[in-house]
CSV table of C-alpha atoms (C1' of nucleotides) in Angstrom, one decimal:
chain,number,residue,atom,x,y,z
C,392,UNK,CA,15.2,19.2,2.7
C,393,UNK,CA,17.4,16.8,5.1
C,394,UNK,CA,16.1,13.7,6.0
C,395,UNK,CA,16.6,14.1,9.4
C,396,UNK,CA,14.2,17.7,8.5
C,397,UNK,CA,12.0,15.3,7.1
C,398,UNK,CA,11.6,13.1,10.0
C,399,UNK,CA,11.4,15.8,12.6
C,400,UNK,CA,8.4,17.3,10.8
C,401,UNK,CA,6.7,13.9,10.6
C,402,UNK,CA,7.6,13.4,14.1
C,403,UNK,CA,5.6,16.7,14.9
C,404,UNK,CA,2.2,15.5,13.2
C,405,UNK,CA,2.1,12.5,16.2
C,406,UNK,CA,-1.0,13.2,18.4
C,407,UNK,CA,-2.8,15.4,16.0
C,408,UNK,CA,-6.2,14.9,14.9
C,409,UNK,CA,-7.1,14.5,11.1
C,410,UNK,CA,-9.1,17.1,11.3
C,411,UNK,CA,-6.2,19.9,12.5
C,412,UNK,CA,-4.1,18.3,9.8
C,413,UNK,CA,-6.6,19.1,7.5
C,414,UNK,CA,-7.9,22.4,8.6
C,415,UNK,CA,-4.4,24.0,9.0
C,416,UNK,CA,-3.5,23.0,5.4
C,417,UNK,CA,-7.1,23.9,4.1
C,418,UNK,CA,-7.6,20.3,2.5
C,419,UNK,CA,-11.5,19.8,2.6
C,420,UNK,CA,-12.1,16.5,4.9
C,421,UNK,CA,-14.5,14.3,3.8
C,422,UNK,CA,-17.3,12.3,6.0
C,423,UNK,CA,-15.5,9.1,5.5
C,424,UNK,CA,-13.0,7.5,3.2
C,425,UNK,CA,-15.4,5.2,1.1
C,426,UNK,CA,-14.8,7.6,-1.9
C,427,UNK,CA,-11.6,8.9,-0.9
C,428,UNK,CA,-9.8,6.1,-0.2
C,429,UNK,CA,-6.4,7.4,-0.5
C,430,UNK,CA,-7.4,11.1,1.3
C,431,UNK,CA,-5.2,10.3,4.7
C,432,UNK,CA,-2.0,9.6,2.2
C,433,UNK,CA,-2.2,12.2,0.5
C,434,UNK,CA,-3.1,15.0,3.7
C,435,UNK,CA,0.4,13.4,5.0
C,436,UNK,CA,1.9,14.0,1.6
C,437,UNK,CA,0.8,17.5,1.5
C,438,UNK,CA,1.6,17.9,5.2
C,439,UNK,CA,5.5,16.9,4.9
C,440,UNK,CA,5.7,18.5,1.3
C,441,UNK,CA,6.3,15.1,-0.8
C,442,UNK,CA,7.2,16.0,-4.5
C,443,UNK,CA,6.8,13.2,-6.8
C,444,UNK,CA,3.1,13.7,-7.8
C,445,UNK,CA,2.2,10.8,-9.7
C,446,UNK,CA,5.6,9.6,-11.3
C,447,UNK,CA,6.8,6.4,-10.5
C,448,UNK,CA,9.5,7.3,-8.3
C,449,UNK,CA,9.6,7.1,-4.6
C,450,UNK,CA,8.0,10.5,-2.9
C,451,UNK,CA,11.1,12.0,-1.9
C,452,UNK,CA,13.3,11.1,-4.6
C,453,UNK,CA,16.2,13.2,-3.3
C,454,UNK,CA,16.4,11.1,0.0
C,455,UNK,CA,15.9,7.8,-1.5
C,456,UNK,CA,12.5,7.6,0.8
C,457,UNK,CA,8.9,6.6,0.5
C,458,UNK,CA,6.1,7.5,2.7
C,459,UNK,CA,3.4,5.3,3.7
C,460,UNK,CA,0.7,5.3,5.9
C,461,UNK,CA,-0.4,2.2,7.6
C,462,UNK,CA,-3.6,2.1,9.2
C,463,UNK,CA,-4.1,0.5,12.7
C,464,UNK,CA,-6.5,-0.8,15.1
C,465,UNK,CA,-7.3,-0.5,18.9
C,466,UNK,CA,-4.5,-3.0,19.4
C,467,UNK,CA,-1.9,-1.3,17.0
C,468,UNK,CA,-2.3,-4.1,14.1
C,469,UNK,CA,-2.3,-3.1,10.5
C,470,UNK,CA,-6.0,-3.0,9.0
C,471,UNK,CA,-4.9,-3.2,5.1
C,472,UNK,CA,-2.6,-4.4,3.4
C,473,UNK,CA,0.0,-2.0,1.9
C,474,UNK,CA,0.4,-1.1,-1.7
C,475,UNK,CA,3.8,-1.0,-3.1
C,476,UNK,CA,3.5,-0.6,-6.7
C,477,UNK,CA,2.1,-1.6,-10.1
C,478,UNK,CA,2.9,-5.1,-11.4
C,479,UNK,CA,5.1,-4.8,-15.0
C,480,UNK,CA,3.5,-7.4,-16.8
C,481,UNK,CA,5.0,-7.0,-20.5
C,482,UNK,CA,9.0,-6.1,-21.1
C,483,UNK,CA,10.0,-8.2,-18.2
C,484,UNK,CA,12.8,-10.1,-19.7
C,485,UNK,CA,15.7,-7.9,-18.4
C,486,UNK,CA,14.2,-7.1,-15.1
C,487,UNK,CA,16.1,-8.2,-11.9
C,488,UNK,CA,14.7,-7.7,-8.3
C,489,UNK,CA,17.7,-5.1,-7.9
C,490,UNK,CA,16.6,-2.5,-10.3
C,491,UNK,CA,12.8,-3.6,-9.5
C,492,UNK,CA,10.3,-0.7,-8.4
C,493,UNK,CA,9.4,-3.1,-5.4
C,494,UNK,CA,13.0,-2.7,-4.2
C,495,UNK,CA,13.0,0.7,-5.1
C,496,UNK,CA,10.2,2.1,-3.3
C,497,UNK,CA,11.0,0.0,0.1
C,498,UNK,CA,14.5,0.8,0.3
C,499,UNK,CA,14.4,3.6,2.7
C,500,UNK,CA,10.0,3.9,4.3
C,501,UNK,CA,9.0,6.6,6.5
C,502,UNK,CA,6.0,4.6,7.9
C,503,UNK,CA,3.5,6.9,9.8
C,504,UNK,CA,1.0,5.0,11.6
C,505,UNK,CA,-2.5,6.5,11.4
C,506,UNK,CA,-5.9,5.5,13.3
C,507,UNK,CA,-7.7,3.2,10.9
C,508,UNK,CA,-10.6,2.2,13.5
C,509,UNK,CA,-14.0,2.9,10.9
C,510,UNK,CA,-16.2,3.2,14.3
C,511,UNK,CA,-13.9,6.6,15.3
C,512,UNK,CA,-15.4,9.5,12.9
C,513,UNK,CA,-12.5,10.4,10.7
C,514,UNK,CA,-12.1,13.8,12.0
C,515,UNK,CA,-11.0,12.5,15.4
C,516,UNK,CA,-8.5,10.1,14.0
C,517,UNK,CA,-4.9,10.8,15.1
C,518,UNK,CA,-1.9,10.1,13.6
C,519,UNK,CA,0.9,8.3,15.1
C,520,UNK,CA,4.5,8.1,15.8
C,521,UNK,CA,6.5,7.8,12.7
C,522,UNK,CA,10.0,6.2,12.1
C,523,UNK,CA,12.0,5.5,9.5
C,524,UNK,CA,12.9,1.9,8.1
C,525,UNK,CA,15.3,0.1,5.8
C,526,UNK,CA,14.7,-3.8,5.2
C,527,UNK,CA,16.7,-6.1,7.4
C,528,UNK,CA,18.8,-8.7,5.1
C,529,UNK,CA,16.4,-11.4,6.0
C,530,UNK,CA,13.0,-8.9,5.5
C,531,UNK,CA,15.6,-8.3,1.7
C,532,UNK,CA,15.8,-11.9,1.1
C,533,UNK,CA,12.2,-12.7,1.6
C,534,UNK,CA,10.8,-9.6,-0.5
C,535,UNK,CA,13.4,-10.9,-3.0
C,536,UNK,CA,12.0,-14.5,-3.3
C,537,UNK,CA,8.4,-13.6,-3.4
C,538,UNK,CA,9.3,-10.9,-5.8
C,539,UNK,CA,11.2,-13.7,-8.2
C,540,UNK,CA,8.4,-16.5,-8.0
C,541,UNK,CA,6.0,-13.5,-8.9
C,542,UNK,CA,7.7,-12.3,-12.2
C,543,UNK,CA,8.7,-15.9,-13.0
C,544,UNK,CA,5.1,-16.6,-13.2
C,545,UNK,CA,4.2,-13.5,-15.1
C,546,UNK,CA,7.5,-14.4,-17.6
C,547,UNK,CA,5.9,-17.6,-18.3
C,548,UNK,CA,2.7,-16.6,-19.1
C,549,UNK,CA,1.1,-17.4,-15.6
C,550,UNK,CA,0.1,-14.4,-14.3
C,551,UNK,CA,-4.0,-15.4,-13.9
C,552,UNK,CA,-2.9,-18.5,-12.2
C,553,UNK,CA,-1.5,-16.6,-9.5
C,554,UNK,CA,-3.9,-15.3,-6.3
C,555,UNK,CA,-3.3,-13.4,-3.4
C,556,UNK,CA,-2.9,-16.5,-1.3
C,557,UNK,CA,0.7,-16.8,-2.7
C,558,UNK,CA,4.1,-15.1,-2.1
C,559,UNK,CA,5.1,-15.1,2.1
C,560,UNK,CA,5.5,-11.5,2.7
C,561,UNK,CA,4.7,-9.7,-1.2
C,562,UNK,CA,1.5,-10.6,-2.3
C,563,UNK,CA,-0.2,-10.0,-6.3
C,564,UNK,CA,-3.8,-8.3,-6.3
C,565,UNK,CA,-5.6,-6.7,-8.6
C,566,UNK,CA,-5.0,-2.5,-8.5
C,567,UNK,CA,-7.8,-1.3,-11.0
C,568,UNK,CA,-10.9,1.2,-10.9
C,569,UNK,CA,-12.9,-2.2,-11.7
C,570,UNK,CA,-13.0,-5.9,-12.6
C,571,UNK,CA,-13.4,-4.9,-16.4
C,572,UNK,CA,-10.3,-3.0,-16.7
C,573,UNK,CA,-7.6,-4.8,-19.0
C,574,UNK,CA,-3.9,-4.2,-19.7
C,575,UNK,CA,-1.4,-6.3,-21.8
C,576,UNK,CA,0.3,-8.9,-20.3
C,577,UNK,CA,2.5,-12.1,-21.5
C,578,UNK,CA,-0.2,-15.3,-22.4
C,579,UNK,CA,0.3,-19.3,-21.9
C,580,UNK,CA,2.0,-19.7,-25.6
C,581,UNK,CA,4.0,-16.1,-25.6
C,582,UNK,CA,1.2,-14.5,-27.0
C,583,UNK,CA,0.0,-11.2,-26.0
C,584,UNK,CA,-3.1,-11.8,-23.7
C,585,UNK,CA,-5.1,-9.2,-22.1
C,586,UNK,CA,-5.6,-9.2,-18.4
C,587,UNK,CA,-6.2,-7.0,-14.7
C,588,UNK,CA,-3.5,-5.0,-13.9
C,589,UNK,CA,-1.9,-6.0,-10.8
C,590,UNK,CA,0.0,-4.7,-8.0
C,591,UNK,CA,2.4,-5.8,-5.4
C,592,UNK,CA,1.2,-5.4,-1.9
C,593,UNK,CA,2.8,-6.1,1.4
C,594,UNK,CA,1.1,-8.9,3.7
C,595,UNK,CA,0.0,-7.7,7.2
C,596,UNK,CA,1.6,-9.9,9.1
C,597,UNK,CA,4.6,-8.4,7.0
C,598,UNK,CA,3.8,-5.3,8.2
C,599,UNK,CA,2.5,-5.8,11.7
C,600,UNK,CA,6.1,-7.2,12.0
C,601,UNK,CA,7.9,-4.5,11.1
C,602,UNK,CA,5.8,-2.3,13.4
C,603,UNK,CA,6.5,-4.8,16.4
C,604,UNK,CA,10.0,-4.6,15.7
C,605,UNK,CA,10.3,-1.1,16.3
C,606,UNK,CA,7.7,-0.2,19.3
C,607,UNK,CA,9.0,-3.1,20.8
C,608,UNK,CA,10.7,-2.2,24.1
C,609,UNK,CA,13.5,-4.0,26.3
C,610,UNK,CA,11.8,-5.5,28.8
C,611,UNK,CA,12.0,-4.5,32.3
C,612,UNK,CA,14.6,-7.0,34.8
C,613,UNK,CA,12.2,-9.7,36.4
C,614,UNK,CA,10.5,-8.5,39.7
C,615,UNK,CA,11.9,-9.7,43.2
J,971,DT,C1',-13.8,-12.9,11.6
J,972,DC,C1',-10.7,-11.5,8.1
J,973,DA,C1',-8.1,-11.7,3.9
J,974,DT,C1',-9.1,-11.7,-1.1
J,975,DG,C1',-10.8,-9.7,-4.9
J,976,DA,C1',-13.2,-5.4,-6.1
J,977,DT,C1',-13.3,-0.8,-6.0
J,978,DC,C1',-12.8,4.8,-5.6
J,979,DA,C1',-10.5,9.6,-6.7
J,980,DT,C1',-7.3,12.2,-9.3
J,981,DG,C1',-3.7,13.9,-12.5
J,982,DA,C1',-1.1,13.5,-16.7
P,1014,DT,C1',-4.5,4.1,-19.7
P,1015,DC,C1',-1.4,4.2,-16.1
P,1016,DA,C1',0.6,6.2,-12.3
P,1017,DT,C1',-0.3,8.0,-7.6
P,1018,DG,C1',-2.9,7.6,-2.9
P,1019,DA,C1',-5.3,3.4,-0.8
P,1020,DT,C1',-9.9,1.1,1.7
P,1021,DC,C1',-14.2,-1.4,0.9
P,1022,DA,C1',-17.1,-5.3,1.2
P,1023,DT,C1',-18.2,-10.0,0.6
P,1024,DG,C1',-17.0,-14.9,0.3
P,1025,DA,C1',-14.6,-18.4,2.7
DNA sequence: TCATGATCATGA
DNA sequence: TCATGATCATGA
């Protein structure tokens, strides 16, 4: 498939209900997305024929691009935040922000918008208008920076100091079925600790941003 | 009210 | 367990 293929057939899914989505690809559709959180992701997926399954590579590896959906509200603002990836935590030492998986996943995004409003049944939920974005050099440089302070952190042995409060634009949460779940990760003296897997998410103002940027329209001359 | 920390489903 | 897809729900 082309990526301008790609981007026509995503184009096509604007207006439709969840629902029709669903139904023409006989995906079952759930009441509501408490226990399937990532159902509207993966209807898109299926939709526009994504390939990666659950490998860490981006979802059309032979484009270079990554789908995400971003929910929105009544006034077009992101609801969530947006996962990027799992957080490496242990054989860090050779990792540079240029061969990261954060880099890798947002280097090419086809972002399709999609009704996130909980008080609209999900059925009626429409998708939006989907377009295609690469990071500006200054949207680079800021994903780089939070990216660095992150993974300095977790290379020092820091990484249950950090919250979700830090980073600008590239925040560190937990990404785990639970509280209890532990993985490996680098302690205060070196030592191996165990700890909550992480992930790297996307700030909504990040986001909302990025969305603004591109629906934005020239403005119309002044009226006289 | 809203973002943080917690959580849900599934496949390999 | 760890990767994918994320949203829920409560504390601040």
């Amino acid at each position: 498939m082309q990526l301008n293929q790609l981007f026509e057939r995503a184009s096509a899914l604007a207006g439709h209900r969840f629902a029709d989505v669903a139904a023409a690809l006989n995906i079952p559709m759930p009441e509501n997305l408490r226990r399937n959180k990532g159902w509207v992701g993966q209807l898109l997926e299926a939709a526009l024929g994504a390939s990666a399954g659950s490998q860490a590579l981006q979802d059309f590896p032979e484009l270079g691009v990554e789908l995400k959906t971003i929910p929105l509200d009544a006034q077009g603002k992101p609801l969530e935040t947006t996962f990027v990836c799992t957080t490496p935590l242990v054989d860090i030492d050779q990792l540079t922000w240029e061969t990261s998986n954060v880099r890798n996943k947002l280097q090419c995004v086809l972002w399709i918008p999609v009704d996130g409003r909980r008080d609209v049944p999900l059925a009626e939920r429409r998708i939006g208008t989907a377009f295609l974005w690469q990071p500006t050099p200054a949207q680079d440089a800021q994903l780089k920076a939070d990216w660095q302070e992150h993974m300095d952190k977790i290379a020092l042995g820091e990484v249950e100091t950090i919250t979700a409060h830090q980073g600008e634009v590239l925040q560190l949460r937990p990404k785990a079925a639970n509280s209890r779940v532990l993985t490996d990760a680098i302690g205060p003296d070196g030592q191996l600790i165990q700890t909550l897997p992480r992930g790297f998410y996307l700030k909504t103002h990040f986001t909302a941003q990025i969305i603004a940027q591109t629906f934005e329209v020239p403005h119309a001359p002044p009226a006289r």
